[in-house]
mmCIF file of C-alpha atoms in Angstrom:
data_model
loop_
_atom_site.group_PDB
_atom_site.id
_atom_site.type_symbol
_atom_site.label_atom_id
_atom_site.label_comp_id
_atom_site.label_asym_id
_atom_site.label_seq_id
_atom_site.Cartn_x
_atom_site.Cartn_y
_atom_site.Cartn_z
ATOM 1 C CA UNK U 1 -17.632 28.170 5.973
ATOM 2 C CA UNK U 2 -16.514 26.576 9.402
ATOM 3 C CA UNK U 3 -13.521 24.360 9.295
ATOM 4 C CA UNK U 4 -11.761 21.587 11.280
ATOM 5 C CA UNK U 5 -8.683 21.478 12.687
ATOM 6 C CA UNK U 6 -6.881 20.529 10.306
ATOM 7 C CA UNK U 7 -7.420 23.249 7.645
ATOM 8 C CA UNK U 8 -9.366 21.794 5.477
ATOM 9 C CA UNK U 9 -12.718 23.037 5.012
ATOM 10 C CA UNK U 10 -16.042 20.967 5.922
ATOM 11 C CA UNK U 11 -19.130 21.763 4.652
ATOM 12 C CA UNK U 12 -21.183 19.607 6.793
ATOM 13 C CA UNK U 13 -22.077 17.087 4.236
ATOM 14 C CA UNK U 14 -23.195 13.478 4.835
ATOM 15 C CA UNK U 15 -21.549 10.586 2.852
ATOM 16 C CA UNK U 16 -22.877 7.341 1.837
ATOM 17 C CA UNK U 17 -20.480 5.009 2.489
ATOM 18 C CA UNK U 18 -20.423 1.090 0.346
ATOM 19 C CA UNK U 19 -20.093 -1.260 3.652
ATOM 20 C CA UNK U 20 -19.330 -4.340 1.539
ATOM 21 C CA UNK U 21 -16.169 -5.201 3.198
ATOM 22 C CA UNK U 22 -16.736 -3.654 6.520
ATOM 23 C CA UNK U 23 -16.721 -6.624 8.269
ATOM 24 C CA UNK U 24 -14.498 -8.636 5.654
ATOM 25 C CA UNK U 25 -11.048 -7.665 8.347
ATOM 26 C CA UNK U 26 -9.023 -10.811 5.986
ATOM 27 C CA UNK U 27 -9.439 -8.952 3.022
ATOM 28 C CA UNK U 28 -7.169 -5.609 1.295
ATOM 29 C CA UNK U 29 -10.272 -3.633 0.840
ATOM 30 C CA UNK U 30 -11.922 -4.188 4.354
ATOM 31 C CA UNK U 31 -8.978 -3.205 5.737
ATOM 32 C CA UNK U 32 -8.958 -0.364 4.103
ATOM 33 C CA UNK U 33 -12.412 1.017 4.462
ATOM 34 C CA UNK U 34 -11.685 0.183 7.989
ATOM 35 C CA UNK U 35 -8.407 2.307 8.956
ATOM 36 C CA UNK U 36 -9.918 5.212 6.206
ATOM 37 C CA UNK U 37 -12.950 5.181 8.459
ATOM 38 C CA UNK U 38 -11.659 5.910 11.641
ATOM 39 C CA UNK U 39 -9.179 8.467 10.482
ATOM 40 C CA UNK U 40 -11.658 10.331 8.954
ATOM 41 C CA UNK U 41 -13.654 10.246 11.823
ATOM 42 C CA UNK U 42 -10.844 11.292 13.741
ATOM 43 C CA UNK U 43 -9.765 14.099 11.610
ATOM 44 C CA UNK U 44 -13.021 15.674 11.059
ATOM 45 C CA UNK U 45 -16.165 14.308 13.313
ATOM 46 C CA UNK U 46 -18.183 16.914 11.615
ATOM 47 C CA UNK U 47 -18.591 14.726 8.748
ATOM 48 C CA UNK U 48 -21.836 12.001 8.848
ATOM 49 C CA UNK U 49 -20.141 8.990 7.749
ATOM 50 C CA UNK U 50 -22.950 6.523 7.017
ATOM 51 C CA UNK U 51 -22.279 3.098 6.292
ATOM 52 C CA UNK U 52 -24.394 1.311 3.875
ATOM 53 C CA UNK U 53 -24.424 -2.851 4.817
ATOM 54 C CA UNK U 54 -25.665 -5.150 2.490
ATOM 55 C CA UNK U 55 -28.424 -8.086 3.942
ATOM 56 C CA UNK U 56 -27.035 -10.767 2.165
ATOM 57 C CA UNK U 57 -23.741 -11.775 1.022
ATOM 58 C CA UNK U 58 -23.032 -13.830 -2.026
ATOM 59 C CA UNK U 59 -21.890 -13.201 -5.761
ATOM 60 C CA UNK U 60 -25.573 -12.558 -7.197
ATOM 61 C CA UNK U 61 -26.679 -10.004 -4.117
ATOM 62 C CA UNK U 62 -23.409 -8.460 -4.213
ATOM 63 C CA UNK U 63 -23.689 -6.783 -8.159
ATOM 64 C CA UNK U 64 -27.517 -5.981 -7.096
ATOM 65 C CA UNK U 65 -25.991 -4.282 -3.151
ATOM 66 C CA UNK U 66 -23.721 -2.333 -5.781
ATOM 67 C CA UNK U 67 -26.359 -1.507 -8.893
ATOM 68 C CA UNK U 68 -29.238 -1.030 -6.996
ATOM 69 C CA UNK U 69 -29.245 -1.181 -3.513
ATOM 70 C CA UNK U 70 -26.764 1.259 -2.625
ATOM 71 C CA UNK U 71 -27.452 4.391 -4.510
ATOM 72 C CA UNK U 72 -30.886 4.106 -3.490
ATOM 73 C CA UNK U 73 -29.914 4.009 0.226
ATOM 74 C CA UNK U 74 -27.563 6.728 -0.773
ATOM 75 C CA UNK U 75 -30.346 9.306 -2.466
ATOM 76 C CA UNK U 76 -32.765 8.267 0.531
ATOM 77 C CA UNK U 77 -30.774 9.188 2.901
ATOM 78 C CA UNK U 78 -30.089 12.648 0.667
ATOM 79 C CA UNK U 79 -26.210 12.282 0.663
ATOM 80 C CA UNK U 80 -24.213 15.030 -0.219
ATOM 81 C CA UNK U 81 -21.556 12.309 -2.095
ATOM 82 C CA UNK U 82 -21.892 8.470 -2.580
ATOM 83 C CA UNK U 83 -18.613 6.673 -1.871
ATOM 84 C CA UNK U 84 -17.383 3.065 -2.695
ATOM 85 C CA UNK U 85 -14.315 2.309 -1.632
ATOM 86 C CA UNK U 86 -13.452 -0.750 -4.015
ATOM 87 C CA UNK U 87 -13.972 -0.653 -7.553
ATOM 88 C CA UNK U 88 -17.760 -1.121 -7.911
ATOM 89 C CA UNK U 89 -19.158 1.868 -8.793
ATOM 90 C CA UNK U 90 -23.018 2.137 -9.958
ATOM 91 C CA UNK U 91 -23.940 2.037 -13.445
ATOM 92 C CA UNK U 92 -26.200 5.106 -12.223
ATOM 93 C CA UNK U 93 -26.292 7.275 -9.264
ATOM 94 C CA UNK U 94 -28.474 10.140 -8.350
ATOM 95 C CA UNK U 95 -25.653 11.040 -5.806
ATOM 96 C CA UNK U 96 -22.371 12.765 -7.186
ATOM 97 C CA UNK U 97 -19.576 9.234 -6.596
ATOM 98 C CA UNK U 98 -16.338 8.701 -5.719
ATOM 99 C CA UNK U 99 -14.717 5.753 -5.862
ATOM 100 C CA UNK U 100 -11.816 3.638 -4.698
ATOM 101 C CA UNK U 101 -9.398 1.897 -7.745
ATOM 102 C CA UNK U 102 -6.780 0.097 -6.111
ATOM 103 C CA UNK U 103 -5.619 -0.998 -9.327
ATOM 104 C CA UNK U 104 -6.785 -2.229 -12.619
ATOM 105 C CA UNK U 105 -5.282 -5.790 -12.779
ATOM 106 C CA UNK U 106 -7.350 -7.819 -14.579
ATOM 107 C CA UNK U 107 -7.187 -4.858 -17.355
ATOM 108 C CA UNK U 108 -3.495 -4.701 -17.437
ATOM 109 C CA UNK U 109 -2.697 -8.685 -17.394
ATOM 110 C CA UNK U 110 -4.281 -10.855 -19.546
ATOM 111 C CA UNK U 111 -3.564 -13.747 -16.946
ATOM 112 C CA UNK U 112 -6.160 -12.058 -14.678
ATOM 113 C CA UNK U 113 -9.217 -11.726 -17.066
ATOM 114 C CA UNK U 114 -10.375 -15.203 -16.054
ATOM 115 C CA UNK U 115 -13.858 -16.679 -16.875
ATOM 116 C CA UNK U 116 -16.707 -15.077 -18.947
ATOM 117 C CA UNK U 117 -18.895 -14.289 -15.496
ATOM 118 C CA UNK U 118 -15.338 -12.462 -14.596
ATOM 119 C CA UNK U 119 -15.095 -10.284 -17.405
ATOM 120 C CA UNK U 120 -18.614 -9.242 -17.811
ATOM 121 C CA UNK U 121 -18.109 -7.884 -14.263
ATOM 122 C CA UNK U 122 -14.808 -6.386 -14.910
ATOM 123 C CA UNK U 123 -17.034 -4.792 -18.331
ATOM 124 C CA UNK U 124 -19.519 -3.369 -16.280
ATOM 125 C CA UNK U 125 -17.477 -1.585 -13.640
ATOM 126 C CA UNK U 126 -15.081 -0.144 -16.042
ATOM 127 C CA UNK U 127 -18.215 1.371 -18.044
ATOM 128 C CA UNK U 128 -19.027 2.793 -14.683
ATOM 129 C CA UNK U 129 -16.506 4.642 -13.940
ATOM 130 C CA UNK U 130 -16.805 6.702 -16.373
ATOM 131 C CA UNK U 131 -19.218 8.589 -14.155
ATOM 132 C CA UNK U 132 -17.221 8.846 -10.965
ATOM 133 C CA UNK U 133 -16.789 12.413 -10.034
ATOM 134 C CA UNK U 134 -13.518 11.371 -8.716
ATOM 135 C CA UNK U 135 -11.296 8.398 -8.658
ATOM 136 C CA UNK U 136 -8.812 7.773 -5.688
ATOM 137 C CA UNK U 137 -6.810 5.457 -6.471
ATOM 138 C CA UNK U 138 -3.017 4.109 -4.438
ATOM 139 C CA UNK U 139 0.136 5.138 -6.169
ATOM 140 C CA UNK U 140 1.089 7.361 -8.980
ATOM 141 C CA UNK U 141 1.667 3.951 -10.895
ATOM 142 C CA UNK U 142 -1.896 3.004 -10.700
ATOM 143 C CA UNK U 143 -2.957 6.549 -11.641
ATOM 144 C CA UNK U 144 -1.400 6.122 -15.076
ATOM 145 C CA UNK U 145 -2.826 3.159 -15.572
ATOM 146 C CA UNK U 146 -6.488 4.040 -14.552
ATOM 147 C CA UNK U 147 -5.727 7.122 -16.842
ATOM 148 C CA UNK U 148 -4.538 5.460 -19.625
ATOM 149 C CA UNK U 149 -6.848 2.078 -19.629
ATOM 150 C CA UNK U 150 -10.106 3.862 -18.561
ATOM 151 C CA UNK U 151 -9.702 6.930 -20.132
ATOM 152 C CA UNK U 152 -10.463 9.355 -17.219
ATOM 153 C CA UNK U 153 -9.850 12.529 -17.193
ATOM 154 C CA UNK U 154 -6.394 13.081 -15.385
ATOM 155 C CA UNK U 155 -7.830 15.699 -13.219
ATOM 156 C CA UNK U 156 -10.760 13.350 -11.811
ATOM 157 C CA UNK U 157 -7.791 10.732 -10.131
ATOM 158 C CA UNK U 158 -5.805 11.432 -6.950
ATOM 159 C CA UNK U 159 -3.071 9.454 -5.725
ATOM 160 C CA UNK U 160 -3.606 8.886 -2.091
ATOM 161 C CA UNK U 161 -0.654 6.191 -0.419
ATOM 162 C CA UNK U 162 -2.092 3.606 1.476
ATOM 163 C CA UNK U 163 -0.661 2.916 5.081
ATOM 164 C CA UNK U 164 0.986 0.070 7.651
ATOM 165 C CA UNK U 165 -0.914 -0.782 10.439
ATOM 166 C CA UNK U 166 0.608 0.972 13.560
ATOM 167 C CA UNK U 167 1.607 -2.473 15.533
ATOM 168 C CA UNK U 168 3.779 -3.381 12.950
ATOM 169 C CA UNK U 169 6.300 -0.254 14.296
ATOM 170 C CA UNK U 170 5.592 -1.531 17.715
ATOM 171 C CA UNK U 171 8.202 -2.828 19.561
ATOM 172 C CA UNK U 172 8.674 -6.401 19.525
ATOM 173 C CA UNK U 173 8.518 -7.964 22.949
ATOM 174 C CA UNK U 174 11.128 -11.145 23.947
ATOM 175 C CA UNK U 175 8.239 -13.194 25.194
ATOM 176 C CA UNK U 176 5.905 -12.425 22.183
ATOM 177 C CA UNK U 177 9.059 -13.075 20.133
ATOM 178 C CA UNK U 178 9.376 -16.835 22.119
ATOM 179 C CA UNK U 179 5.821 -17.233 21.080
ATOM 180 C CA UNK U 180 5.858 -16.787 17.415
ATOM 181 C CA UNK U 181 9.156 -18.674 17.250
ATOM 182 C CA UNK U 182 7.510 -21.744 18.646
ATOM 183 C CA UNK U 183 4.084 -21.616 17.247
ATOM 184 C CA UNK U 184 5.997 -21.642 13.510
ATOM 185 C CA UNK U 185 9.063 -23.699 14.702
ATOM 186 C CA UNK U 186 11.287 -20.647 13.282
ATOM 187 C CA UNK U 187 15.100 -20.643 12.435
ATOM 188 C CA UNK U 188 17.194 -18.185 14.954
ATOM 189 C CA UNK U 189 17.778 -16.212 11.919
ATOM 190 C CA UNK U 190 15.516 -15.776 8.297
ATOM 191 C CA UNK U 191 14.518 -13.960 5.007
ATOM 192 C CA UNK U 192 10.793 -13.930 5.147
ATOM 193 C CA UNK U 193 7.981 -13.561 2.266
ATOM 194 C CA UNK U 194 4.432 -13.083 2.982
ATOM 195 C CA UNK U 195 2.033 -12.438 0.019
ATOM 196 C CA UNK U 196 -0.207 -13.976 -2.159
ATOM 197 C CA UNK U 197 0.944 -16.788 -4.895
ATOM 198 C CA UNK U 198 -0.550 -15.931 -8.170
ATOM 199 C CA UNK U 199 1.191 -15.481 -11.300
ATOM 200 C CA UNK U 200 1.844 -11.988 -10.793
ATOM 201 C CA UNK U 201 3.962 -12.518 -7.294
ATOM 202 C CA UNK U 202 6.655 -14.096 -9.217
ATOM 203 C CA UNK U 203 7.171 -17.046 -6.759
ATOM 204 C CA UNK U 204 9.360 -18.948 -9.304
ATOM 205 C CA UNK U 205 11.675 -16.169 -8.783
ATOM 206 C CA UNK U 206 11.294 -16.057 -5.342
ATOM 207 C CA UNK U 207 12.596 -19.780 -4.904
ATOM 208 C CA UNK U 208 15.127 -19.144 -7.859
ATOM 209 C CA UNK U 209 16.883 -16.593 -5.767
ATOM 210 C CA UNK U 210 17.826 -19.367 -3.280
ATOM 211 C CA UNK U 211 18.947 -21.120 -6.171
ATOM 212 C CA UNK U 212 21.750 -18.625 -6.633
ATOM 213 C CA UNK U 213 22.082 -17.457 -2.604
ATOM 214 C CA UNK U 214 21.175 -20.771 -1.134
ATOM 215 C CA UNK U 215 24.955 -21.699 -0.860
ATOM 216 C CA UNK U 216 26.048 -18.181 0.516
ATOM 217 C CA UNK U 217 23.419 -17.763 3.128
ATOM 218 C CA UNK U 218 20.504 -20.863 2.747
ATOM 219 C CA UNK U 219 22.087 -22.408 5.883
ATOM 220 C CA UNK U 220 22.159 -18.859 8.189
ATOM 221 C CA UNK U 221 19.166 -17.246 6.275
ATOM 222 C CA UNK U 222 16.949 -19.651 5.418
ATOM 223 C CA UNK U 223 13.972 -18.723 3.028
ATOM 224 C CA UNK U 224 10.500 -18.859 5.349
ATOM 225 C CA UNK U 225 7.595 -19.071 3.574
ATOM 226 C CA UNK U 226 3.840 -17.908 4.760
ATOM 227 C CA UNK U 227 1.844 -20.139 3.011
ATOM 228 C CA UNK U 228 1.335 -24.044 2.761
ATOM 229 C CA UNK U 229 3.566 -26.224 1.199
ATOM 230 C CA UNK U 230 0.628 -27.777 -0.739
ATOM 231 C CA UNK U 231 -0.247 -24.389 -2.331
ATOM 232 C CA UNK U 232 -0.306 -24.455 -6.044
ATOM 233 C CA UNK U 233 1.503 -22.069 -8.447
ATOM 234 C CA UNK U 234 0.852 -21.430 -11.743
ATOM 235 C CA UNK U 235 3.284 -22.565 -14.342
ATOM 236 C CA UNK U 236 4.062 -21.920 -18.035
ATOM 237 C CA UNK U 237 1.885 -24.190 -20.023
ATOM 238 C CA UNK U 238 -1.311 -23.316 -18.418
ATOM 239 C CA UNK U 239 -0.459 -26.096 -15.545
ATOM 240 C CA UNK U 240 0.297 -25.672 -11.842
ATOM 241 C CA UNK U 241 2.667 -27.636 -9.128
ATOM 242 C CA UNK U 242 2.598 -27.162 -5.278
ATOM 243 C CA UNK U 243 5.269 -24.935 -3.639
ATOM 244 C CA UNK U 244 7.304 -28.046 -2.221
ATOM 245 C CA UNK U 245 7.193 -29.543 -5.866
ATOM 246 C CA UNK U 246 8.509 -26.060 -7.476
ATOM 247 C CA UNK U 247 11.335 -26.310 -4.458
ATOM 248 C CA UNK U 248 12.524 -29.754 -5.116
ATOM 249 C CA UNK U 249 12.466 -29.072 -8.921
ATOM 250 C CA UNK U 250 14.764 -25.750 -8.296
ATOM 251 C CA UNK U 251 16.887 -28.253 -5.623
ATOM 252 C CA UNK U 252 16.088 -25.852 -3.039
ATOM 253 C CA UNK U 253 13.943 -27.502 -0.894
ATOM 254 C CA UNK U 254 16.955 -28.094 2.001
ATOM 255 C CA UNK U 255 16.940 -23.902 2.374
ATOM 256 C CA UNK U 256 13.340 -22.828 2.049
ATOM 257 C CA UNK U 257 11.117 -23.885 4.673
ATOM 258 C CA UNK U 258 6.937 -23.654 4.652
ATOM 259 C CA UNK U 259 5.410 -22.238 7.953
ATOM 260 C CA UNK U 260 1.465 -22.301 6.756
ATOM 261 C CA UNK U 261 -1.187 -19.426 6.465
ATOM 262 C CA UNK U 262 0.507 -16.778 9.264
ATOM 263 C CA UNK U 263 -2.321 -15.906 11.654
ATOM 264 C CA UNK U 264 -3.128 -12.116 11.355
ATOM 265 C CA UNK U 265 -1.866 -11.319 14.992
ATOM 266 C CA UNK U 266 1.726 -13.185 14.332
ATOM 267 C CA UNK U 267 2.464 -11.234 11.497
ATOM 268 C CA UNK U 268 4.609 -8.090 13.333
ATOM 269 C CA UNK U 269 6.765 -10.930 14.921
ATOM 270 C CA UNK U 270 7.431 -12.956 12.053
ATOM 271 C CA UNK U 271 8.201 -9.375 9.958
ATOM 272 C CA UNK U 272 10.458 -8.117 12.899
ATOM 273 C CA UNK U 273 12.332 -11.105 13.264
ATOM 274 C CA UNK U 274 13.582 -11.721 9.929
ATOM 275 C CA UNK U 275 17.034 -10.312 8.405
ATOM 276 C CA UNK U 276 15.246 -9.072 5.068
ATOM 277 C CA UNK U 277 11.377 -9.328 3.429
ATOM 278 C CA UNK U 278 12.017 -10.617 -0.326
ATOM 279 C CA UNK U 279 9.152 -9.499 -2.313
ATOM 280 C CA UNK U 280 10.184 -9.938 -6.894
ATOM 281 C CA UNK U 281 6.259 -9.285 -7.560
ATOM 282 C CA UNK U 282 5.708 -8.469 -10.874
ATOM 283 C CA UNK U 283 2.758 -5.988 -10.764
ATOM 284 C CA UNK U 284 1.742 -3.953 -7.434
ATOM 285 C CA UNK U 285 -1.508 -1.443 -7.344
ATOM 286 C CA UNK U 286 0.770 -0.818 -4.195
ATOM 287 C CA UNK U 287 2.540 -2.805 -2.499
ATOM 288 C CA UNK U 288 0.996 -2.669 1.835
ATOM 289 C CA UNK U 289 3.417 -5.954 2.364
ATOM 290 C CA UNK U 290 7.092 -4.611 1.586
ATOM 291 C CA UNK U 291 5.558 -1.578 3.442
ATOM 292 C CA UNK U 292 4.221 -3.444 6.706
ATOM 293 C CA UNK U 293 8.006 -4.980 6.719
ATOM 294 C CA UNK U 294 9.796 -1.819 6.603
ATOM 295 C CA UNK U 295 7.260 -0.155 9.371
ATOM 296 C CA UNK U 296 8.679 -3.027 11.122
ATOM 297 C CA UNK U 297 12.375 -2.071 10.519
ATOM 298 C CA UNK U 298 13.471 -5.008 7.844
ATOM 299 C CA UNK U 299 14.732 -3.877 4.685
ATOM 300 C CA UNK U 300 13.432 -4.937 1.576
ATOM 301 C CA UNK U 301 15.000 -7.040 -1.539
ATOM 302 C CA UNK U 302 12.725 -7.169 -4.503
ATOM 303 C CA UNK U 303 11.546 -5.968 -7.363
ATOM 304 C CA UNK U 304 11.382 -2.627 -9.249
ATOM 305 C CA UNK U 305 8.188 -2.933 -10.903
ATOM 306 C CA UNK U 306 5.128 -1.051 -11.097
ATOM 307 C CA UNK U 307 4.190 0.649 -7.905
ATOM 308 C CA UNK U 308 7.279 -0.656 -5.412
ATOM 309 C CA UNK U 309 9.622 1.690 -6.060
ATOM 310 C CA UNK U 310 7.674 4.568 -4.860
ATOM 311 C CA UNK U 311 6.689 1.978 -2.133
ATOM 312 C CA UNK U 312 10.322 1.077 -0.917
ATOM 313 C CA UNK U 313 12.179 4.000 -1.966
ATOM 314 C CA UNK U 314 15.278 4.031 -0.438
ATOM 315 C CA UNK U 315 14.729 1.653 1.951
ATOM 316 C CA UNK U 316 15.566 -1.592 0.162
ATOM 317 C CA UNK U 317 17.248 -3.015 -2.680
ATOM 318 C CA UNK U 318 15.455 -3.264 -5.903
ATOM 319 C CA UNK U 319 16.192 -5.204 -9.307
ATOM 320 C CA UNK U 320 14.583 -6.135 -12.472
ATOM 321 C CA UNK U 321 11.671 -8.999 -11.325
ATOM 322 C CA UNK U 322 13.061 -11.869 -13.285
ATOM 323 C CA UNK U 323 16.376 -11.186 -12.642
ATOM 324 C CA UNK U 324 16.811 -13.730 -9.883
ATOM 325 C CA UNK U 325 20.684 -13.905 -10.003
ATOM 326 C CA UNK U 326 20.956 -9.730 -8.871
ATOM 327 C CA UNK U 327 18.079 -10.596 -6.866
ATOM 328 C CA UNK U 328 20.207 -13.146 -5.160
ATOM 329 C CA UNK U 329 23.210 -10.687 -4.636
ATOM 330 C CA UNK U 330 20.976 -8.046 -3.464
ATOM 331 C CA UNK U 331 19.845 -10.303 -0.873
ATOM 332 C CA UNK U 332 23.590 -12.241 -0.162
ATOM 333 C CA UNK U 333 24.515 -8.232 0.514
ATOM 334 C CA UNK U 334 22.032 -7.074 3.097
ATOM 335 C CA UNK U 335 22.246 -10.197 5.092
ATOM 336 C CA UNK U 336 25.422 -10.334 5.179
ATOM 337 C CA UNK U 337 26.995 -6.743 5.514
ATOM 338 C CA UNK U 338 25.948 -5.705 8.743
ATOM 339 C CA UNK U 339 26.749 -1.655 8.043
ATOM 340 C CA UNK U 340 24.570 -1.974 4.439
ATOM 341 C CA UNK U 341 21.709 -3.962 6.677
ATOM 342 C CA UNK U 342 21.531 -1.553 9.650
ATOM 343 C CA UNK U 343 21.486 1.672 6.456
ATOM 344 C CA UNK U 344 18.851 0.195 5.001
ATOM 345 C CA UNK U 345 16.608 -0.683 7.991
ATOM 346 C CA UNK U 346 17.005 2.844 9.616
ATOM 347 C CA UNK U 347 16.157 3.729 5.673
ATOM 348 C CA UNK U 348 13.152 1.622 5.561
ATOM 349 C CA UNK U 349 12.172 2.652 8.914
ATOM 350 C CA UNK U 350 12.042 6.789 8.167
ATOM 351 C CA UNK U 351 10.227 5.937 4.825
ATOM 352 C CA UNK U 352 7.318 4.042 5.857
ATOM 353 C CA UNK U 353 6.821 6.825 8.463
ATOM 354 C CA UNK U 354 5.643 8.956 5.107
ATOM 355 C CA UNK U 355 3.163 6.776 5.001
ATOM 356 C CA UNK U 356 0.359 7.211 7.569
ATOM 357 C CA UNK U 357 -3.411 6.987 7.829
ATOM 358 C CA UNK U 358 -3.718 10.765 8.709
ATOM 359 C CA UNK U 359 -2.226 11.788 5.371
ATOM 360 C CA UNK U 360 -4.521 9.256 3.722
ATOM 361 C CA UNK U 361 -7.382 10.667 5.662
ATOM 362 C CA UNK U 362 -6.689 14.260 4.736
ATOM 363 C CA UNK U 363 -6.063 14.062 1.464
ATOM 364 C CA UNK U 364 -9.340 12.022 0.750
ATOM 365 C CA UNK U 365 -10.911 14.814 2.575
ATOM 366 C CA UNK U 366 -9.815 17.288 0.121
ATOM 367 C CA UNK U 367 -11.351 15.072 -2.787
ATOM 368 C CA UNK U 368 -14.351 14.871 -1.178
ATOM 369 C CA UNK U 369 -14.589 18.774 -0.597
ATOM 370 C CA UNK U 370 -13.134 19.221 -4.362
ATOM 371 C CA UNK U 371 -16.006 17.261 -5.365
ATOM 372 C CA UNK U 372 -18.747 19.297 -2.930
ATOM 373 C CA UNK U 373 -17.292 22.565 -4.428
ATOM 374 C CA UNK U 374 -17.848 21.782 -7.978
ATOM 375 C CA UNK U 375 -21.412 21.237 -7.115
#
């Protein structure tokens, strides 16, 4: 049986690939079928790699691209294995399927099950994948809880690490640096955050941190923000404020400052230029932010739940997520000491080198040949 260079054997077979969010470059899971694509390409060109596209996009044609459309394409082109790379798997497929579980939020927190439409959807593809042949899924966190919410067999799920882009371990140019610093009116020097702002990213504890630090550092190491100060956050109560009325409440308004929606391009400058990433989210399938800072040589303060620790490892400082008083320290600390900063970034800096779309590439390889064997 011939084999690539790599050592892994190939067995010439053709996989159907779900295209859904090929084009969709904003999103987690185009990004990921993007990267996975080329390195598999790259690692083993025997391989036909066909991608399935949908013809139209919107909620309706997207379940029948997934139920109906997409096996068929993927038995008429007489694929060896059916892949979808987001969990969506078919309720039936003639095609032996893996499939792609980041994570299993809206399963684990009840915050996340949303409207009825939601969780018939969320029904449906968790009564599907029951008949994945295999399940690859991000960190060893979300493997338990695939295993232990959908009841797969633990031998059908793989924990395969996601990756940083490579230009975030680039190295930052002085006039590229100028240009970010203007275009967001940037401090000289900064803690940044960049995520998302739903209950689960713990953004109250994100500003309460400054509540505790702000007089230590908020005037050297101001808080920056990526997102709008007009973005609402959920609070107890089932109600929501904007992000400048959660910082005035907390009285920390004069340390954290609101640069807008970074633009995909400025993100390695505005990682590489700040002191430390503070990250106290709550739940993680894996965590590609903390990761993208550390590829960029910025240690991490945040928090040690769910998948970050395996994330982060050594290379940042990591505390109970509503614990926003050792948060604060943690943070005060790495600013602050130079020695403990520059330990930590070289830290953060080997780590995310573990972490690499090769190794993602060849050990989805193996799953798929795993799979072809068993055949």
């Amino acid at each position: 049986m011939p084999q690539n260079s790599s050592g892994i054997i190939i067995t010439g077979m053709k996989i159907a690939v779900n295209a859904w969010f090929y084009e969709s470059l904003h999103t987690g899971s185009g990004q990921y079928l993007r990267h996975l694509v080329e390195a598999l390409r790259q690692l083993a060109p025997e391989i036909q790699l066909e991608l399935v596209t949908p013809r139209k996009r919107d909620d309706l044609s997207k379940i029948k691209f997934e139920q109906s459309d997409f096996p068929r394409a993927a038995q008429r082109m007489k694929a060896d294995l059916a892949f979808v790379p987001y969990w969506a798997p078919p309720l039936a497929c003639a095609v032996p399927l893996v499939v792609t579980i980041h994570d299993i939020i809206p399963l684990v927190l009840p915050e996340y099950r949303g409207k009825a439409q939601h969780r018939l959807y969320t029904s449906l593809v968790r009564a599907t994948s029951a008949n994945a042949a295999a399940i690859l899924t991000d960190s060893e966190h979300s493997r338990a809880d695939i295993i232990a919410r959908l009841g797969v067999p633990a031998e059908r799920v793989s924990a395969i690490p996601l990756a940083a882009d490579a230009r975030f371990s680039q190295v930052l140019t002085e006039a590229e640096a100028i240009r970010v610093t203007e275009k967001y009116n940037l401090p000289e020097k900064y803690v940044f955050y960049l995520g998302g702002f739903d209950p689960r990213k713990n953004i109250e504890t994100l500003l309460q941190v400054y509540v505790w630090a702000g007089i230590a550092i908020g005037d050297e190491y101001p808080l920056v923000v990526s997102g709008s100060p007009d973005e609402r956050v959920a609070v107890p109560g089932g109600k929501s404020i904007t992000l400048s009325e959660m910082a005035r409440q907390l009285e920390v308004d004069d340390c954290v400052r609101f640069i807008g929606r970074a633009d995909e391009a400025d993100k390695p400058a505005l990682y590489a230029m700040s002191r430390a990433f503070l990250y106290p989210s709550r739940y993680e399938g894996f965590g590609l932010n903390p990761l993208e800072a550390m590829s960029s040589g910025v240690p991490v303060v945040g928090s040690n739940a769910s998948s970050l620790p395996e994330v982060v490892g050594d290379g940042g400082w990591l505390v109970d997520p509503a614990d926003a008083r050792r948060m604060a320290g943690a943070l005060i600390a790495t600013c602050v000491e130079d020695e403990l900063h520059d330990r930590l970034a070289q830290r953060a800096v080997l780590h995310a080198a573990k972490f690499s779309w090769q190794r993602a590439a060849y050990e989805t390889l193996a799953v798929f040949n795993r799979v072809m064997n068993a055949r």
